[in-house]
CSV table of C-alpha atoms in Angstrom, one decimal:
chain,number,residue,atom,x,y,z
A,1,MET,CA,-41.4,278.0,208.9
A,2,ASP,CA,-41.0,274.2,209.9
A,3,THR,CA,-40.7,272.3,206.8
A,4,LEU,CA,-42.4,269.4,208.4
A,5,GLN,CA,-45.4,271.2,209.9
A,6,ILE,CA,-47.8,273.0,207.8
A,7,ASP,CA,-48.1,276.7,209.2
A,8,THR,CA,-51.8,277.2,210.5
A,9,SER,CA,-51.9,280.7,208.6
A,10,THR,CA,-50.6,279.2,205.6
A,11,LYS,CA,-53.1,276.3,205.6
A,12,SER,CA,-55.9,278.7,206.3
A,13,TYR,CA,-54.8,280.9,203.3
A,14,TRP,CA,-55.0,277.9,200.8
A,15,GLU,CA,-58.3,276.6,202.4
A,16,ASN,CA,-59.9,280.0,201.9
A,17,LEU,CA,-58.5,280.4,198.4
A,18,PHE,CA,-59.7,277.1,197.1
A,19,ALA,CA,-63.2,277.6,198.9
A,20,THR,CA,-64.0,281.0,197.6
A,21,ARG,CA,-62.3,281.2,194.2
A,22,GLY,CA,-64.7,279.4,192.0
A,23,GLY,CA,-63.6,278.3,188.5
A,24,TRP,CA,-59.9,279.0,189.2
A,25,GLY,CA,-57.5,276.4,188.1
A,26,ALA,CA,-60.1,274.5,186.1
A,27,TYR,CA,-57.8,273.1,183.2
A,28,PRO,CA,-53.9,272.0,182.9
A,29,PRO,CA,-51.5,274.3,181.5
A,30,GLU,CA,-50.2,273.4,177.8
A,31,GLU,CA,-46.6,272.8,179.2
A,32,LEU,CA,-47.8,269.9,181.3
A,33,VAL,CA,-49.9,268.5,178.3
A,34,ARG,CA,-46.9,268.7,176.1
A,35,PHE,CA,-44.6,267.2,178.7
A,36,MET,CA,-46.8,264.2,179.0
A,37,ALA,CA,-47.4,263.7,175.3
A,38,ARG,CA,-43.7,263.9,174.7
A,39,ASN,CA,-42.6,261.5,177.4
A,40,PHE,CA,-45.5,259.1,177.9
A,41,ALA,CA,-47.6,259.1,174.5
A,42,GLY,CA,-49.3,255.8,174.3
A,43,GLN,CA,-48.3,254.6,177.7
A,44,ALA,CA,-51.2,255.8,180.0
A,45,HIS,CA,-53.0,252.4,180.0
A,46,ASN,CA,-49.8,250.6,181.1
A,47,GLY,CA,-50.4,251.2,184.7
A,48,LEU,CA,-48.3,254.3,185.0
A,49,ARG,CA,-48.6,256.2,188.2
A,50,VAL,CA,-48.3,260.0,188.4
A,51,LEU,CA,-48.0,262.2,191.8
A,52,GLU,CA,-48.8,265.8,191.8
A,53,ILE,CA,-47.2,268.0,194.4
A,54,GLY,CA,-49.7,270.7,195.5
A,55,CYS,CA,-52.6,269.4,193.5
A,56,GLY,CA,-55.2,271.8,194.4
A,57,PRO,CA,-58.7,271.1,193.2
A,58,GLY,CA,-57.3,268.8,190.7
A,59,PRO,CA,-57.3,270.2,187.0
A,60,ASN,CA,-54.1,268.4,186.3
A,61,LEU,CA,-55.4,265.2,188.0
A,62,TRP,CA,-58.5,265.5,186.1
A,63,TYR,CA,-56.6,265.7,182.8
A,64,LEU,CA,-54.3,262.9,183.9
A,65,ALA,CA,-57.1,260.5,184.8
A,66,ARG,CA,-59.0,261.2,181.5
A,67,GLU,CA,-55.8,260.1,179.7
A,68,GLY,CA,-55.8,256.9,181.7
A,69,TYR,CA,-53.0,257.3,184.3
A,70,ARG,CA,-53.2,256.2,187.9
A,71,VAL,CA,-53.0,259.3,189.9
A,72,ALA,CA,-52.0,260.7,193.3
A,73,GLY,CA,-52.0,264.1,194.7
A,74,ILE,CA,-51.0,265.9,197.9
A,75,ASP,CA,-52.2,269.3,199.3
A,76,CYS,CA,-52.3,271.0,202.4
A,77,SER,CA,-56.0,271.9,201.7
A,78,ALA,CA,-58.7,269.3,202.6
A,79,THR,CA,-61.1,271.6,200.8
A,80,ALA,CA,-59.0,271.4,197.5
A,81,LEU,CA,-58.8,267.5,197.7
A,82,ARG,CA,-62.5,267.2,198.3
A,83,MET,CA,-63.1,269.3,195.2
A,84,ALA,CA,-60.6,267.3,193.1
A,85,ARG,CA,-62.4,263.9,194.0
A,86,GLN,CA,-65.9,265.6,193.2
A,87,ARG,CA,-64.6,266.5,190.0
A,88,LEU,CA,-63.5,263.1,188.9
A,89,GLU,CA,-66.7,261.6,190.3
A,90,ALA,CA,-68.8,264.0,188.3
A,91,GLU,CA,-67.3,262.8,185.1
A,92,SER,CA,-67.4,259.1,186.0
A,93,LEU,CA,-63.5,259.0,186.3
A,94,PRO,CA,-62.1,256.1,188.5
A,95,THR,CA,-61.8,257.1,192.2
A,96,ASP,CA,-61.2,253.7,193.6
A,97,SER,CA,-58.0,253.3,195.6
A,98,GLU,CA,-56.0,251.7,192.8
A,99,HIS,CA,-56.7,254.8,190.5
A,100,LEU,CA,-56.9,257.6,192.8
A,101,ASP,CA,-54.7,258.4,195.9
A,102,LEU,CA,-55.3,261.9,197.5
A,103,ARG,CA,-53.5,262.8,200.7
A,104,VAL,CA,-53.5,265.8,202.9
A,105,GLY,CA,-49.9,266.7,203.8
A,106,ASN,CA,-46.8,268.4,203.5
A,107,PHE,CA,-44.5,268.3,200.5
A,108,ALA,CA,-41.4,267.8,202.5
A,109,ALA,CA,-42.5,264.5,203.9
A,110,LEU,CA,-44.2,262.7,201.1
A,111,PRO,CA,-46.3,259.6,202.5
A,112,TRP,CA,-45.4,257.1,199.7
A,113,PRO,CA,-42.6,254.6,199.6
A,114,ASP,CA,-39.4,254.7,197.6
A,115,GLY,CA,-39.9,254.4,193.7
A,116,ALA,CA,-43.7,254.7,193.9
A,117,PHE,CA,-44.3,256.9,190.8
A,118,ASP,CA,-43.2,256.9,187.1
A,119,ALA,CA,-43.5,260.7,187.2
A,120,VAL,CA,-43.9,263.5,189.7
A,121,ILE,CA,-45.3,266.8,188.7
A,122,GLU,CA,-45.9,270.3,190.2
A,123,VAL,CA,-47.3,273.4,188.7
A,124,ALA,CA,-46.7,276.4,190.7
A,125,ALA,CA,-46.7,274.8,194.0
A,126,LEU,CA,-43.2,274.1,195.0
A,127,TYR,CA,-42.3,278.0,195.0
A,128,ALA,CA,-44.7,278.7,198.1
A,129,ASN,CA,-42.0,277.4,200.6
A,130,PRO,CA,-38.8,278.6,202.0
A,131,LEU,CA,-35.8,277.3,200.5
A,132,ALA,CA,-35.1,274.6,203.1
A,133,GLY,CA,-38.6,273.0,202.5
A,134,ILE,CA,-37.9,273.2,198.7
A,135,ARG,CA,-34.7,271.2,199.1
A,136,ARG,CA,-36.3,268.6,201.3
A,137,THR,CA,-39.2,268.4,198.8
A,138,ILE,CA,-37.1,267.9,196.0
A,139,ALA,CA,-35.1,265.1,197.7
A,140,GLU,CA,-38.5,263.6,198.5
A,141,ILE,CA,-39.4,263.8,194.9
A,142,HIS,CA,-36.2,262.0,193.7
A,143,ARG,CA,-36.9,259.3,196.4
A,144,CYS,CA,-40.5,258.6,195.2
A,145,LEU,CA,-39.5,258.5,191.6
A,146,LYS,CA,-38.9,255.1,190.1
A,147,PRO,CA,-35.4,254.8,188.4
A,148,GLY,CA,-35.5,256.5,185.2
A,149,GLY,CA,-38.9,258.3,186.3
A,150,LEU,CA,-39.4,261.9,185.3
A,151,PHE,CA,-40.1,265.3,187.1
A,152,PHE,CA,-41.8,268.2,185.7
A,153,GLY,CA,-42.2,271.5,187.4
A,154,LYS,CA,-43.5,275.0,186.6
A,155,LEU,CA,-41.7,277.5,188.8
A,156,PHE,CA,-41.9,281.2,189.1
A,157,GLY,CA,-38.6,283.1,188.0
A,158,GLU,CA,-37.0,286.2,189.4
A,159,GLN,CA,-38.2,288.1,186.4
A,160,THR,CA,-41.8,287.9,187.7
A,161,THR,CA,-43.5,291.0,188.9
A,162,GLY,CA,-43.5,291.0,192.7
A,163,SER,CA,-40.3,289.2,193.2
A,164,ASP,CA,-38.7,292.2,194.7
A,165,SER,CA,-41.8,293.1,196.8
A,166,GLY,CA,-42.8,292.1,200.6
A,167,VAL,CA,-40.0,291.2,203.0
A,168,GLU,CA,-36.9,289.3,201.9
A,169,ILE,CA,-36.3,286.5,204.4
A,170,GLU,CA,-33.6,284.8,202.4
A,171,PRO,CA,-32.1,285.2,198.8
A,172,GLY,CA,-35.1,284.8,196.4
A,173,THR,CA,-37.7,284.3,199.1
A,174,ARG,CA,-40.2,286.9,200.0
A,175,GLU,CA,-42.8,287.1,202.7
A,176,ASN,CA,-46.2,288.5,201.7
A,177,PRO,CA,-45.5,290.0,198.2
A,178,ASP,CA,-47.8,292.8,197.5
A,179,CYS,CA,-48.0,292.6,193.7
A,180,GLY,CA,-47.9,290.2,190.9
A,181,PRO,CA,-49.1,286.7,190.6
A,182,CYS,CA,-47.9,285.7,194.0
A,183,ALA,CA,-49.6,288.6,195.9
A,184,GLY,CA,-51.0,287.5,199.1
A,185,ASN,CA,-49.1,284.5,199.6
A,186,ALA,CA,-47.4,284.1,202.9
A,187,VAL,CA,-44.1,283.0,201.4
A,188,ALA,CA,-43.0,282.9,197.7
A,189,HIS,CA,-39.7,281.8,196.2
A,190,PHE,CA,-38.5,283.1,193.0
A,191,PHE,CA,-36.0,280.9,191.3
A,192,ASN,CA,-32.9,281.6,188.9
A,193,SER,CA,-31.2,279.3,186.4
A,194,ALA,CA,-28.0,278.6,188.5
A,195,GLU,CA,-30.0,277.8,191.6
A,196,LEU,CA,-32.2,275.3,189.6
A,197,HIS,CA,-29.0,273.5,188.4
A,198,GLU,CA,-27.9,273.2,192.0
A,199,LEU,CA,-31.3,272.3,193.4
A,200,PHE,CA,-31.8,269.4,190.8
A,201,GLY,CA,-28.2,268.4,190.6
A,202,GLY,CA,-28.9,264.9,192.2
A,203,PHE,CA,-30.9,263.8,189.1
A,204,ALA,CA,-29.3,261.9,186.3
A,205,SER,CA,-30.3,264.6,183.7
A,206,LEU,CA,-31.9,268.1,183.7
A,207,GLY,CA,-33.6,270.3,181.1
A,208,ILE,CA,-34.4,273.9,181.8
A,209,ASP,CA,-36.8,276.0,179.5
A,210,SER,CA,-38.9,279.2,180.2
A,211,VAL,CA,-41.7,281.0,179.2
A,212,LEU,CA,-42.5,284.7,179.6
A,213,ARG,CA,-46.2,286.3,179.5
A,214,THR,CA,-47.8,289.4,180.5
A,215,ASP,CA,-51.3,290.0,182.1
A,216,HIS,CA,-53.4,292.9,183.0
A,217,GLY,CA,-52.7,295.0,179.8
A,218,SER,CA,-48.9,294.2,180.2
A,219,GLU,CA,-48.8,295.6,183.7
A,220,THR,CA,-47.9,292.1,185.0
A,221,ARG,CA,-44.8,289.9,184.0
A,222,ILE,CA,-45.2,286.2,184.6
A,223,PHE,CA,-42.0,284.1,184.1
A,224,HIS,CA,-41.9,280.5,184.5
A,225,TRP,CA,-39.1,278.0,184.4
A,226,LEU,CA,-40.0,274.7,183.0
A,227,VAL,CA,-38.0,272.1,184.7
A,228,THR,CA,-37.7,268.4,183.3
A,229,ALA,CA,-35.4,266.1,185.3
A,230,ARG,CA,-34.8,262.3,185.1
A,231,LYS,CA,-33.7,260.2,188.1
C-alpha cells in the first residue's frame, strides 16, 4: 500500500463503517482523558492546539473542544469528518476556523506546518497501516509538534486476539485479520515493546504503559500499548 495514497478499498471500508455503525465511538477513552488531565490541566484556554490522527466521527475532538482546546483532525473518511463537525455544531461548540480544522487526508503526509501543535493524539488509528506508513506518520507527528510538545497513542499489541490471523505481509502486520477487534480491516499492525522504543526513538522522552481487557465473555483479548512521547 502506497503510504502517500489512500487505497480505494481501504477508504471505502472506513466510509462504510462510519456511515452504518451508528452510536459507535461516541465517547473518549479514559486513558486519553487521564493523559490530558495529567499534562494540560488548566491550560485549555491558553490557546493550546491539539491534532488527532484518525479522528473518525469525533468523540475525542468533542471532548477536547468541550474542554476549551483548539482542535484539528485528519481522517480518510469525509463521512466521519462531516459527523464530527455536526456533533460539535449540535452542542454549540466552536466550529470556526480558529477553533476547528478538519482535513481529509493521509496520516503520512500531514497538511500542517512544522511545530503547529502542542499535542498530537491517536486512538487505535495508526495501527491500520503497514509499517512503512507508520514510520512516515510518526516522523510527520514529530515534525508537527512544537518543541516540548506531547504525543499520546493507544496502539494494539501482539497479545490482541487476531494478531496471528489473516495473511502476514511483514512482521507484525496482517492483511484481513478474521477475528478479534481488528477483524475486517484491510491491514492491521500489532506492536511489541521493542518496536515501539525503536519507532519513537527520535523523541526526547518516551513512556510506555499497557492495558489488557477481555470482551465477549472473555473470548476476545484486547491489549493496548499507551505511548506518551515528548519532542
